[in-house]
Amino acid sequence: MSFVEILHIIIPSMIALAAPLIFTAIGGVFSERAGVVNIGLEGLMVFGAFTSIVFTLSFGDSLGAWTPWLAIIAAMAVGMLFSLLHAVASISFRADQTVSGVALNFLAAGLCLFLVKLMYDKGQTDRISVRFDKTDIPLLSDIPVIGEIFFQNVYVISYIAIIVPFIVWYVIYKTPFGLRIRAVGEHPMAADTMGINVTRVRYMGVILSGAFAGIGGAIHAITVTNDFSHATINGQGFMAIAAMIFGKWHPLGALGAALFFGLAQSLSVVGASLPFFSEIPKVYLDILPYVLTIIALAGFIGRADAPKASGKPYIKGNR
């Protein structure tokens, strides 16, 4: 097997597996840049995955090829709705943000599995028959070697995921809205003095995190697992948080870190078919993404500076 053939196996899988992490990590960037720690990204991904699969099973026959796209929109809406629980608890009631996020994770796992049992009378949903089709990217797929590796037989949504961080970078660093988010996350009292509504901006940051995490969960369910069960979202939300920290709370940094973790996941999935990795016991490949997540956090969290007000409730008038 040639090196190009190996890349042709690894790269498309890496990008597909990184796409959910990219969206969810971007959601984390919005929330933490606004000053709210959102450990609940895992739970929001669970809600997104559950919603997208149920939507696809319910409307796949009538909506046809549009179903996966509409399922993502539905998952986004549900993610925004449940992120409000975290926003109310951590912003309005000034509850501990970590505890609130963990509670959201437990709520998602318990509620979604209860609904699956109620709706399908078993521990998981049926498998979806309508999903995203793989395709060749026009023009780019015709480029010699590179086109074959990166742009043939791929999911369009995966490349949308790569484009989104650049748009978010522009929003956060080049627009008044992004300036307000960064100001609230760094020094909310100064932002309040300048007339910025700190509470509203933080709500918007958390709701955006719910929207992106819902999309991330939906993409993972539709492109990777094709059903919903207790193991559909199995640590991807925490991996996205690690990507956000590894990327130093920057959209493009989060993109690079998510691709790195996507590569690790890809090796755990397709490694058995590759010359060198086929000799490694599969259990080691399965734990590889999580080991790399721990190593990345252990090596970089001390050197990565979070927004100064992240995790700190803001009380108007208090220094």
PDB file of C-alpha atoms in Angstrom:
ATOM      1  CA  MET A   1       0.000   0.000   0.000  1.00  0.00           C
ATOM      2  CA  SER A   2       1.498   3.317  -1.111  1.00  0.00           C
ATOM      3  CA  PHE A   3       1.729   6.436   1.051  1.00  0.00           C
ATOM      4  CA  VAL A   4      -0.880   8.186  -1.115  1.00  0.00           C
ATOM      5  CA  GLU A   5      -3.269   5.260  -0.682  1.00  0.00           C
ATOM      6  CA  ILE A   6      -2.798   5.437   3.086  1.00  0.00           C
ATOM      7  CA  LEU A   7      -3.585   9.162   3.070  1.00  0.00           C
ATOM      8  CA  HIS A   8      -6.633   8.471   0.908  1.00  0.00           C
ATOM      9  CA  ILE A   9      -7.951   6.243   3.688  1.00  0.00           C
ATOM     10  CA  ILE A  10      -6.996   8.418   6.669  1.00  0.00           C
ATOM     11  CA  ILE A  11      -7.698  12.010   5.541  1.00  0.00           C
ATOM     12  CA  PRO A  12     -11.402  11.756   4.541  1.00  0.00           C
ATOM     13  CA  SER A  13     -12.107   9.802   7.736  1.00  0.00           C
ATOM     14  CA  MET A  14     -10.188  12.373   9.810  1.00  0.00           C
ATOM     15  CA  ILE A  15     -12.152  15.303   8.367  1.00  0.00           C
ATOM     16  CA  ALA A  16     -15.505  13.530   8.798  1.00  0.00           C
ATOM     17  CA  LEU A  17     -14.782  12.644  12.434  1.00  0.00           C
ATOM     18  CA  ALA A  18     -13.382  16.116  13.172  1.00  0.00           C
ATOM     19  CA  ALA A  19     -16.468  17.961  11.869  1.00  0.00           C
ATOM     20  CA  PRO A  20     -18.639  17.379  14.994  1.00  0.00           C
ATOM     21  CA  LEU A  21     -15.707  18.378  17.222  1.00  0.00           C
ATOM     22  CA  ILE A  22     -15.138  21.562  15.213  1.00  0.00           C
ATOM     23  CA  PHE A  23     -18.728  22.749  15.577  1.00  0.00           C
ATOM     24  CA  THR A  24     -18.889  21.889  19.273  1.00  0.00           C
ATOM     25  CA  ALA A  25     -15.504  23.459  20.047  1.00  0.00           C
ATOM     26  CA  ILE A  26     -16.612  26.643  18.265  1.00  0.00           C
ATOM     27  CA  GLY A  27     -19.686  26.655  20.510  1.00  0.00           C
ATOM     28  CA  GLY A  28     -17.391  26.414  23.513  1.00  0.00           C
ATOM     29  CA  VAL A  29     -15.369  29.366  22.211  1.00  0.00           C
ATOM     30  CA  PHE A  30     -18.486  31.555  22.109  1.00  0.00           C
ATOM     31  CA  SER A  31     -19.548  30.593  25.624  1.00  0.00           C
ATOM     32  CA  GLU A  32     -16.149  30.935  27.290  1.00  0.00           C
ATOM     33  CA  ARG A  33     -15.240  34.093  25.416  1.00  0.00           C
ATOM     34  CA  ALA A  34     -18.411  35.538  26.958  1.00  0.00           C
ATOM     35  CA  GLY A  35     -17.259  34.409  30.408  1.00  0.00           C
ATOM     36  CA  VAL A  36     -19.336  31.265  30.953  1.00  0.00           C
ATOM     37  CA  VAL A  37     -17.735  27.837  31.303  1.00  0.00           C
ATOM     38  CA  ASN A  38     -19.874  25.261  29.512  1.00  0.00           C
ATOM     39  CA  ILE A  39     -19.011  21.721  30.611  1.00  0.00           C
ATOM     40  CA  GLY A  40     -22.471  20.798  29.301  1.00  0.00           C
ATOM     41  CA  LEU A  41     -21.292  20.621  25.672  1.00  0.00           C
ATOM     42  CA  GLU A  42     -21.344  16.831  25.924  1.00  0.00           C
ATOM     43  CA  GLY A  43     -24.990  16.875  26.974  1.00  0.00           C
ATOM     44  CA  LEU A  44     -25.893  19.397  24.279  1.00  0.00           C
ATOM     45  CA  MET A  45     -24.303  17.097  21.698  1.00  0.00           C
ATOM     46  CA  VAL A  46     -26.447  14.262  23.081  1.00  0.00           C
ATOM     47  CA  PHE A  47     -29.586  16.351  22.630  1.00  0.00           C
ATOM     48  CA  GLY A  48     -28.509  17.229  19.099  1.00  0.00           C
ATOM     49  CA  ALA A  49     -27.774  13.623  18.187  1.00  0.00           C
ATOM     50  CA  PHE A  50     -31.081  12.387  19.613  1.00  0.00           C
ATOM     51  CA  THR A  51     -33.098  15.106  17.884  1.00  0.00           C
ATOM     52  CA  SER A  52     -31.465  14.567  14.489  1.00  0.00           C
ATOM     53  CA  ILE A  53     -32.006  10.792  14.495  1.00  0.00           C
ATOM     54  CA  VAL A  54     -35.623  11.010  15.662  1.00  0.00           C
ATOM     55  CA  PHE A  55     -36.320  13.760  13.106  1.00  0.00           C
ATOM     56  CA  THR A  56     -34.753  11.716  10.309  1.00  0.00           C
ATOM     57  CA  LEU A  57     -36.664   8.570  11.251  1.00  0.00           C
ATOM     58  CA  SER A  58     -39.919  10.535  11.452  1.00  0.00           C
ATOM     59  CA  PHE A  59     -39.659  12.608   8.276  1.00  0.00           C
ATOM     60  CA  GLY A  60     -37.104  10.839   6.086  1.00  0.00           C
ATOM     61  CA  ASP A  61     -39.703   9.332   3.759  1.00  0.00           C
ATOM     62  CA  SER A  62     -41.536  12.604   3.162  1.00  0.00           C
ATOM     63  CA  LEU A  63     -38.639  15.077   3.047  1.00  0.00           C
ATOM     64  CA  GLY A  64     -36.155  12.984   1.089  1.00  0.00           C
ATOM     65  CA  ALA A  65     -32.651  14.354   0.556  1.00  0.00           C
ATOM     66  CA  TRP A  66     -33.468  17.505   2.537  1.00  0.00           C
ATOM     67  CA  THR A  67     -33.995  15.480   5.718  1.00  0.00           C
ATOM     68  CA  PRO A  68     -30.401  15.530   7.097  1.00  0.00           C
ATOM     69  CA  TRP A  69     -30.114  19.296   6.610  1.00  0.00           C
ATOM     70  CA  LEU A  70     -33.437  19.954   8.307  1.00  0.00           C
ATOM     71  CA  ALA A  71     -32.501  17.497  11.061  1.00  0.00           C
ATOM     72  CA  ILE A  72     -29.406  19.593  11.761  1.00  0.00           C
ATOM     73  CA  ILE A  73     -31.567  22.720  12.023  1.00  0.00           C
ATOM     74  CA  ALA A  74     -33.892  20.910  14.447  1.00  0.00           C
ATOM     75  CA  ALA A  75     -30.902  19.754  16.510  1.00  0.00           C
ATOM     76  CA  MET A  76     -29.574  23.310  16.562  1.00  0.00           C
ATOM     77  CA  ALA A  77     -32.905  24.594  17.888  1.00  0.00           C
ATOM     78  CA  VAL A  78     -33.047  21.937  20.619  1.00  0.00           C
ATOM     79  CA  GLY A  79     -29.433  22.659  21.582  1.00  0.00           C
ATOM     80  CA  MET A  80     -30.274  26.346  21.949  1.00  0.00           C
ATOM     81  CA  LEU A  81     -33.331  25.509  24.053  1.00  0.00           C
ATOM     82  CA  PHE A  82     -31.492  23.311  26.541  1.00  0.00           C
ATOM     83  CA  SER A  83     -28.505  25.636  26.694  1.00  0.00           C
ATOM     84  CA  LEU A  84     -30.927  28.144  28.187  1.00  0.00           C
ATOM     85  CA  LEU A  85     -31.092  25.938  31.295  1.00  0.00           C
ATOM     86  CA  HIS A  86     -27.363  26.372  31.764  1.00  0.00           C
ATOM     87  CA  ALA A  87     -27.609  30.096  31.018  1.00  0.00           C
ATOM     88  CA  VAL A  88     -30.377  30.679  33.547  1.00  0.00           C
ATOM     89  CA  ALA A  89     -28.609  28.683  36.255  1.00  0.00           C
ATOM     90  CA  SER A  90     -25.123  30.109  35.755  1.00  0.00           C
ATOM     91  CA  ILE A  91     -25.920  33.696  34.722  1.00  0.00           C
ATOM     92  CA  SER A  92     -29.231  34.649  36.323  1.00  0.00           C
ATOM     93  CA  PHE A  93     -28.951  32.512  39.466  1.00  0.00           C
ATOM     94  CA  ARG A  94     -25.142  32.601  39.594  1.00  0.00           C
ATOM     95  CA  ALA A  95     -24.894  28.867  40.235  1.00  0.00           C
ATOM     96  CA  ASP A  96     -21.540  27.152  39.947  1.00  0.00           C
ATOM     97  CA  GLN A  97     -21.003  26.888  36.210  1.00  0.00           C
ATOM     98  CA  THR A  98     -19.204  23.553  36.341  1.00  0.00           C
ATOM     99  CA  VAL A  99     -21.937  21.961  38.445  1.00  0.00           C
ATOM    100  CA  SER A 100     -24.622  23.350  36.132  1.00  0.00           C
ATOM    101  CA  GLY A 101     -22.835  21.927  33.082  1.00  0.00           C
ATOM    102  CA  VAL A 102     -22.415  18.507  34.675  1.00  0.00           C
ATOM    103  CA  ALA A 103     -26.106  18.496  35.614  1.00  0.00           C
ATOM    104  CA  LEU A 104     -26.961  19.247  31.973  1.00  0.00           C
ATOM    105  CA  ASN A 105     -24.866  16.259  30.884  1.00  0.00           C
ATOM    106  CA  PHE A 106     -26.735  13.949  33.260  1.00  0.00           C
ATOM    107  CA  LEU A 107     -30.087  15.386  32.183  1.00  0.00           C
ATOM    108  CA  ALA A 108     -29.295  14.802  28.507  1.00  0.00           C
ATOM    109  CA  ALA A 109     -28.210  11.191  28.963  1.00  0.00           C
ATOM    110  CA  GLY A 110     -31.145  10.280  31.202  1.00  0.00           C
ATOM    111  CA  LEU A 111     -33.886  12.142  29.331  1.00  0.00           C
ATOM    112  CA  CYS A 112     -32.857  11.041  25.837  1.00  0.00           C
ATOM    113  CA  LEU A 113     -32.506   7.364  26.785  1.00  0.00           C
ATOM    114  CA  PHE A 114     -35.870   7.514  28.571  1.00  0.00           C
ATOM    115  CA  LEU A 115     -37.478   8.958  25.434  1.00  0.00           C
ATOM    116  CA  VAL A 116     -35.834   6.331  23.231  1.00  0.00           C
ATOM    117  CA  LYS A 117     -37.248   3.570  25.422  1.00  0.00           C
ATOM    118  CA  LEU A 118     -40.650   5.276  25.437  1.00  0.00           C
ATOM    119  CA  MET A 119     -40.768   5.831  21.667  1.00  0.00           C
ATOM    120  CA  TYR A 120     -39.073   2.684  20.338  1.00  0.00           C
ATOM    121  CA  ASP A 121     -39.480   0.254  23.250  1.00  0.00           C
ATOM    122  CA  LYS A 122     -35.782  -0.652  23.190  1.00  0.00           C
ATOM    123  CA  GLY A 123     -32.440   0.783  24.210  1.00  0.00           C
ATOM    124  CA  GLN A 124     -31.650   2.415  20.888  1.00  0.00           C
ATOM    125  CA  THR A 125     -33.414   3.839  17.868  1.00  0.00           C
ATOM    126  CA  ASP A 126     -33.707   2.204  14.475  1.00  0.00           C
ATOM    127  CA  ARG A 127     -30.954   2.972  11.976  1.00  0.00           C
ATOM    128  CA  ILE A 128     -31.652   5.829   9.606  1.00  0.00           C
ATOM    129  CA  SER A 129     -31.889   5.152   5.884  1.00  0.00           C
ATOM    130  CA  VAL A 130     -31.674   8.790   4.748  1.00  0.00           C
ATOM    131  CA  ARG A 131     -28.300  10.357   5.417  1.00  0.00           C
ATOM    132  CA  PHE A 132     -25.705  12.635   3.864  1.00  0.00           C
ATOM    133  CA  ASP A 133     -24.279  11.288   0.630  1.00  0.00           C
ATOM    134  CA  LYS A 134     -20.569  11.402  -0.048  1.00  0.00           C
ATOM    135  CA  THR A 135     -19.623  13.387  -3.133  1.00  0.00           C
ATOM    136  CA  ASP A 136     -16.704  14.880  -5.044  1.00  0.00           C
ATOM    137  CA  ILE A 137     -16.070  18.605  -4.578  1.00  0.00           C
ATOM    138  CA  PRO A 138     -16.345  20.209  -8.071  1.00  0.00           C
ATOM    139  CA  LEU A 139     -13.049  21.430  -9.598  1.00  0.00           C
ATOM    140  CA  LEU A 140     -11.059  20.743  -6.419  1.00  0.00           C
ATOM    141  CA  SER A 141     -11.470  16.979  -6.818  1.00  0.00           C
ATOM    142  CA  ASP A 142      -9.736  17.188 -10.220  1.00  0.00           C
ATOM    143  CA  ILE A 143      -6.457  18.450  -8.732  1.00  0.00           C
ATOM    144  CA  PRO A 144      -3.801  15.729  -9.110  1.00  0.00           C
ATOM    145  CA  VAL A 145      -3.041  13.783  -5.910  1.00  0.00           C
ATOM    146  CA  ILE A 146      -4.398  16.477  -3.536  1.00  0.00           C
ATOM    147  CA  GLY A 147      -7.866  16.346  -5.086  1.00  0.00           C
ATOM    148  CA  GLU A 148      -7.948  12.570  -4.786  1.00  0.00           C
ATOM    149  CA  ILE A 149      -6.942  12.665  -1.120  1.00  0.00           C
ATOM    150  CA  PHE A 150      -8.921  15.653   0.171  1.00  0.00           C
ATOM    151  CA  PHE A 151     -11.861  16.296  -2.137  1.00  0.00           C
ATOM    152  CA  GLN A 152     -13.132  12.977  -3.500  1.00  0.00           C
ATOM    153  CA  ASN A 153     -15.858  10.906  -1.825  1.00  0.00           C
ATOM    154  CA  VAL A 154     -16.347  13.308   1.081  1.00  0.00           C
ATOM    155  CA  TYR A 155     -19.230  14.824   3.051  1.00  0.00           C
ATOM    156  CA  VAL A 156     -20.024  18.419   2.093  1.00  0.00           C
ATOM    157  CA  ILE A 157     -20.966  19.169   5.713  1.00  0.00           C
ATOM    158  CA  SER A 158     -17.402  18.292   6.762  1.00  0.00           C
ATOM    159  CA  TYR A 159     -15.980  21.060   4.606  1.00  0.00           C
ATOM    160  CA  ILE A 160     -18.629  23.468   5.826  1.00  0.00           C
ATOM    161  CA  ALA A 161     -17.282  22.666   9.310  1.00  0.00           C
ATOM    162  CA  ILE A 162     -13.791  23.694   8.184  1.00  0.00           C
ATOM    163  CA  ILE A 163     -15.062  26.984   6.733  1.00  0.00           C
ATOM    164  CA  VAL A 164     -17.146  27.955   9.795  1.00  0.00           C
ATOM    165  CA  PRO A 165     -14.179  28.679  12.144  1.00  0.00           C
ATOM    166  CA  PHE A 166     -12.875  31.288   9.687  1.00  0.00           C
ATOM    167  CA  ILE A 167     -16.284  32.983   9.694  1.00  0.00           C
ATOM    168  CA  VAL A 168     -16.407  32.828  13.498  1.00  0.00           C
ATOM    169  CA  TRP A 169     -12.868  34.264  13.684  1.00  0.00           C
ATOM    170  CA  TYR A 170     -14.070  37.247  11.645  1.00  0.00           C
ATOM    171  CA  VAL A 171     -17.167  37.652  13.832  1.00  0.00           C
ATOM    172  CA  ILE A 172     -15.241  37.504  17.121  1.00  0.00           C
ATOM    173  CA  TYR A 173     -12.265  39.648  16.132  1.00  0.00           C
ATOM    174  CA  LYS A 174     -13.593  41.992  13.454  1.00  0.00           C
ATOM    175  CA  THR A 175     -17.156  42.912  14.419  1.00  0.00           C
ATOM    176  CA  PRO A 176     -18.734  44.990  17.231  1.00  0.00           C
ATOM    177  CA  PHE A 177     -20.596  41.899  18.439  1.00  0.00           C
ATOM    178  CA  GLY A 178     -17.354  39.973  18.771  1.00  0.00           C
ATOM    179  CA  LEU A 179     -15.747  42.884  20.606  1.00  0.00           C
ATOM    180  CA  ARG A 180     -18.618  42.869  23.122  1.00  0.00           C
ATOM    181  CA  ILE A 181     -18.235  39.138  23.689  1.00  0.00           C
ATOM    182  CA  ARG A 182     -14.485  39.456  24.298  1.00  0.00           C
ATOM    183  CA  ALA A 183     -14.942  42.475  26.545  1.00  0.00           C
ATOM    184  CA  VAL A 184     -17.534  40.685  28.680  1.00  0.00           C
ATOM    185  CA  GLY A 185     -15.281  37.636  28.981  1.00  0.00           C
ATOM    186  CA  GLU A 186     -12.199  39.633  29.920  1.00  0.00           C
ATOM    187  CA  HIS A 187     -13.532  42.479  32.067  1.00  0.00           C
ATOM    188  CA  PRO A 188     -17.322  42.530  32.493  1.00  0.00           C
ATOM    189  CA  MET A 189     -17.294  45.527  34.825  1.00  0.00           C
ATOM    190  CA  ALA A 190     -15.465  47.664  32.259  1.00  0.00           C
ATOM    191  CA  ALA A 191     -17.856  46.439  29.572  1.00  0.00           C
ATOM    192  CA  ASP A 192     -20.824  47.328  31.791  1.00  0.00           C
ATOM    193  CA  THR A 193     -19.372  50.791  32.336  1.00  0.00           C
ATOM    194  CA  MET A 194     -19.257  51.263  28.559  1.00  0.00           C
ATOM    195  CA  GLY A 195     -22.979  50.460  28.300  1.00  0.00           C
ATOM    196  CA  ILE A 196     -22.741  46.806  27.275  1.00  0.00           C
ATOM    197  CA  ASN A 197     -25.451  44.594  28.736  1.00  0.00           C
ATOM    198  CA  VAL A 198     -23.278  41.872  30.279  1.00  0.00           C
ATOM    199  CA  THR A 199     -26.153  39.521  31.039  1.00  0.00           C
ATOM    200  CA  ARG A 200     -27.559  39.673  27.517  1.00  0.00           C
ATOM    201  CA  VAL A 201     -24.173  39.109  25.875  1.00  0.00           C
ATOM    202  CA  ARG A 202     -23.465  36.135  28.129  1.00  0.00           C
ATOM    203  CA  TYR A 203     -26.877  34.653  27.350  1.00  0.00           C
ATOM    204  CA  MET A 204     -26.133  35.017  23.660  1.00  0.00           C
ATOM    205  CA  GLY A 205     -22.754  33.317  24.077  1.00  0.00           C
ATOM    206  CA  VAL A 206     -24.261  30.333  25.887  1.00  0.00           C
ATOM    207  CA  ILE A 207     -27.157  30.021  23.427  1.00  0.00           C
ATOM    208  CA  LEU A 208     -24.715  30.075  20.513  1.00  0.00           C
ATOM    209  CA  SER A 209     -22.723  27.336  22.218  1.00  0.00           C
ATOM    210  CA  GLY A 210     -25.919  25.281  22.422  1.00  0.00           C
ATOM    211  CA  ALA A 211     -26.620  25.855  18.736  1.00  0.00           C
ATOM    212  CA  PHE A 212     -23.159  24.760  17.618  1.00  0.00           C
ATOM    213  CA  ALA A 213     -23.035  21.780  20.002  1.00  0.00           C
ATOM    214  CA  GLY A 214     -26.461  20.648  18.775  1.00  0.00           C
ATOM    215  CA  ILE A 215     -25.177  20.794  15.206  1.00  0.00           C
ATOM    216  CA  GLY A 216     -22.065  18.869  16.221  1.00  0.00           C
ATOM    217  CA  GLY A 217     -24.105  16.113  17.838  1.00  0.00           C
ATOM    218  CA  ALA A 218     -26.385  15.882  14.814  1.00  0.00           C
ATOM    219  CA  ILE A 219     -23.488  15.582  12.376  1.00  0.00           C
ATOM    220  CA  HIS A 220     -21.870  12.839  14.450  1.00  0.00           C
ATOM    221  CA  ALA A 221     -25.123  10.877  14.646  1.00  0.00           C
ATOM    222  CA  ILE A 222     -26.004  11.226  10.961  1.00  0.00           C
ATOM    223  CA  THR A 223     -22.551  10.639   9.461  1.00  0.00           C
ATOM    224  CA  VAL A 224     -20.916   8.250  11.951  1.00  0.00           C
ATOM    225  CA  THR A 225     -23.349   6.167  14.011  1.00  0.00           C
ATOM    226  CA  ASN A 226     -26.611   6.413  11.978  1.00  0.00           C
ATOM    227  CA  ASP A 227     -28.690   5.721  15.099  1.00  0.00           C
ATOM    228  CA  PHE A 228     -28.989   6.889  18.692  1.00  0.00           C
ATOM    229  CA  SER A 229     -28.048   4.916  21.807  1.00  0.00           C
ATOM    230  CA  HIS A 230     -26.199   5.456  25.060  1.00  0.00           C
ATOM    231  CA  ALA A 231     -22.887   5.269  23.172  1.00  0.00           C
ATOM    232  CA  THR A 232     -23.667   7.611  20.278  1.00  0.00           C
ATOM    233  CA  ILE A 233     -21.968  10.557  21.975  1.00  0.00           C
ATOM    234  CA  ASN A 234     -19.214   8.927  23.953  1.00  0.00           C
ATOM    235  CA  GLY A 235     -16.884  11.654  25.141  1.00  0.00           C
ATOM    236  CA  GLN A 236     -16.945  13.754  21.953  1.00  0.00           C
ATOM    237  CA  GLY A 237     -18.227  16.761  23.887  1.00  0.00           C
ATOM    238  CA  PHE A 238     -15.338  16.592  26.333  1.00  0.00           C
ATOM    239  CA  MET A 239     -12.952  16.105  23.428  1.00  0.00           C
ATOM    240  CA  ALA A 240     -14.359  19.306  21.901  1.00  0.00           C
ATOM    241  CA  ILE A 241     -13.732  21.140  25.180  1.00  0.00           C
ATOM    242  CA  ALA A 242     -10.159  19.841  25.061  1.00  0.00           C
ATOM    243  CA  ALA A 243      -9.867  21.086  21.464  1.00  0.00           C
ATOM    244  CA  MET A 244     -11.101  24.515  22.543  1.00  0.00           C
ATOM    245  CA  ILE A 245      -8.512  24.684  25.363  1.00  0.00           C
ATOM    246  CA  PHE A 246      -5.775  23.180  23.188  1.00  0.00           C
ATOM    247  CA  GLY A 247      -6.641  25.845  20.604  1.00  0.00           C
ATOM    248  CA  LYS A 248      -6.366  28.567  23.292  1.00  0.00           C
ATOM    249  CA  TRP A 249     -10.001  29.692  22.999  1.00  0.00           C
ATOM    250  CA  HIS A 250      -9.376  30.803  19.411  1.00  0.00           C
ATOM    251  CA  PRO A 251     -11.638  29.600  16.549  1.00  0.00           C
ATOM    252  CA  LEU A 252      -8.748  28.685  14.249  1.00  0.00           C
ATOM    253  CA  GLY A 253      -6.824  27.079  17.099  1.00  0.00           C
ATOM    254  CA  ALA A 254      -9.911  25.019  17.931  1.00  0.00           C
ATOM    255  CA  LEU A 255     -10.125  23.997  14.262  1.00  0.00           C
ATOM    256  CA  GLY A 256      -6.542  22.736  14.263  1.00  0.00           C
ATOM    257  CA  ALA A 257      -6.976  20.892  17.565  1.00  0.00           C
ATOM    258  CA  ALA A 258     -10.248  19.293  16.396  1.00  0.00           C
ATOM    259  CA  LEU A 259      -8.522  18.041  13.235  1.00  0.00           C
ATOM    260  CA  PHE A 260      -5.764  16.597  15.426  1.00  0.00           C
ATOM    261  CA  PHE A 261      -8.294  14.717  17.561  1.00  0.00           C
ATOM    262  CA  GLY A 262     -10.165  13.731  14.389  1.00  0.00           C
ATOM    263  CA  LEU A 263      -6.933  12.142  13.143  1.00  0.00           C
ATOM    264  CA  ALA A 264      -6.638  10.166  16.373  1.00  0.00           C
ATOM    265  CA  GLN A 265     -10.248   8.970  16.022  1.00  0.00           C
ATOM    266  CA  SER A 266      -9.627   8.105  12.386  1.00  0.00           C
ATOM    267  CA  LEU A 267      -6.656   5.928  13.283  1.00  0.00           C
ATOM    268  CA  SER A 268      -8.777   4.118  15.866  1.00  0.00           C
ATOM    269  CA  VAL A 269     -11.406   3.375  13.180  1.00  0.00           C
ATOM    270  CA  VAL A 270      -9.355   2.577  10.061  1.00  0.00           C
ATOM    271  CA  GLY A 271      -6.031   1.681  11.684  1.00  0.00           C
ATOM    272  CA  ALA A 272      -6.618  -2.048  11.332  1.00  0.00           C
ATOM    273  CA  SER A 273      -6.493  -1.699   7.532  1.00  0.00           C
ATOM    274  CA  LEU A 274      -3.166   0.169   7.510  1.00  0.00           C
ATOM    275  CA  PRO A 275       0.209  -1.617   7.292  1.00  0.00           C
ATOM    276  CA  PHE A 276       1.870  -0.385  10.494  1.00  0.00           C
ATOM    277  CA  PHE A 277      -1.210   0.097  12.679  1.00  0.00           C
ATOM    278  CA  SER A 278      -2.626  -3.352  11.863  1.00  0.00           C
ATOM    279  CA  GLU A 279       0.008  -4.815  14.193  1.00  0.00           C
ATOM    280  CA  ILE A 280      -1.176  -2.715  17.140  1.00  0.00           C
ATOM    281  CA  PRO A 281      -3.895  -4.314  19.321  1.00  0.00           C
ATOM    282  CA  LYS A 282      -7.250  -2.687  18.546  1.00  0.00           C
ATOM    283  CA  VAL A 283      -7.873  -1.739  22.178  1.00  0.00           C
ATOM    284  CA  TYR A 284      -4.880   0.604  22.043  1.00  0.00           C
ATOM    285  CA  LEU A 285      -6.222   2.258  18.907  1.00  0.00           C
ATOM    286  CA  ASP A 286      -9.640   2.621  20.545  1.00  0.00           C
ATOM    287  CA  ILE A 287      -8.232   4.514  23.523  1.00  0.00           C
ATOM    288  CA  LEU A 288      -5.832   6.590  21.417  1.00  0.00           C
ATOM    289  CA  PRO A 289      -8.152   9.646  21.033  1.00  0.00           C
ATOM    290  CA  TYR A 290      -8.739   9.848  24.780  1.00  0.00           C
ATOM    291  CA  VAL A 291      -5.067   9.372  25.669  1.00  0.00           C
ATOM    292  CA  LEU A 292      -4.090  12.151  23.255  1.00  0.00           C
ATOM    293  CA  THR A 293      -6.805  14.352  24.777  1.00  0.00           C
ATOM    294  CA  ILE A 294      -5.313  13.883  28.256  1.00  0.00           C
ATOM    295  CA  ILE A 295      -1.774  14.471  26.974  1.00  0.00           C
ATOM    296  CA  ALA A 296      -2.850  17.634  25.139  1.00  0.00           C
ATOM    297  CA  LEU A 297      -4.563  19.040  28.227  1.00  0.00           C
ATOM    298  CA  ALA A 298      -1.750  18.057  30.568  1.00  0.00           C
ATOM    299  CA  GLY A 299       0.822  19.636  28.289  1.00  0.00           C
ATOM    300  CA  PHE A 300      -0.979  22.826  27.328  1.00  0.00           C
ATOM    301  CA  ILE A 301      -3.598  23.781  29.907  1.00  0.00           C
ATOM    302  CA  GLY A 302      -0.985  25.459  32.091  1.00  0.00           C
ATOM    303  CA  ARG A 303       0.224  27.579  29.202  1.00  0.00           C
ATOM    304  CA  ALA A 304      -3.211  28.413  27.777  1.00  0.00           C
ATOM    305  CA  ASP A 305      -4.758  31.529  29.261  1.00  0.00           C
ATOM    306  CA  ALA A 306      -8.546  31.453  29.458  1.00  0.00           C
ATOM    307  CA  PRO A 307     -10.576  34.683  29.292  1.00  0.00           C
ATOM    308  CA  LYS A 308      -9.991  36.340  32.652  1.00  0.00           C
ATOM    309  CA  ALA A 309     -13.664  36.430  33.711  1.00  0.00           C
ATOM    310  CA  SER A 310     -14.448  32.912  32.488  1.00  0.00           C
ATOM    311  CA  GLY A 311     -16.346  31.007  35.151  1.00  0.00           C
ATOM    312  CA  LYS A 312     -16.931  34.045  37.325  1.00  0.00           C
ATOM    313  CA  PRO A 313     -20.525  35.250  37.847  1.00  0.00           C
ATOM    314  CA  TYR A 314     -20.954  38.973  37.319  1.00  0.00           C
ATOM    315  CA  ILE A 315     -22.741  40.981  39.980  1.00  0.00           C
ATOM    316  CA  LYS A 316     -23.453  44.506  38.847  1.00  0.00           C
ATOM    317  CA  GLY A 317     -21.693  47.085  41.014  1.00  0.00           C
ATOM    318  CA  ASN A 318     -19.216  44.612  42.557  1.00  0.00           C
ATOM    319  CA  ARG A 319     -15.530  44.895  41.830  1.00  0.00           C
TER     320      ARG A 319
END
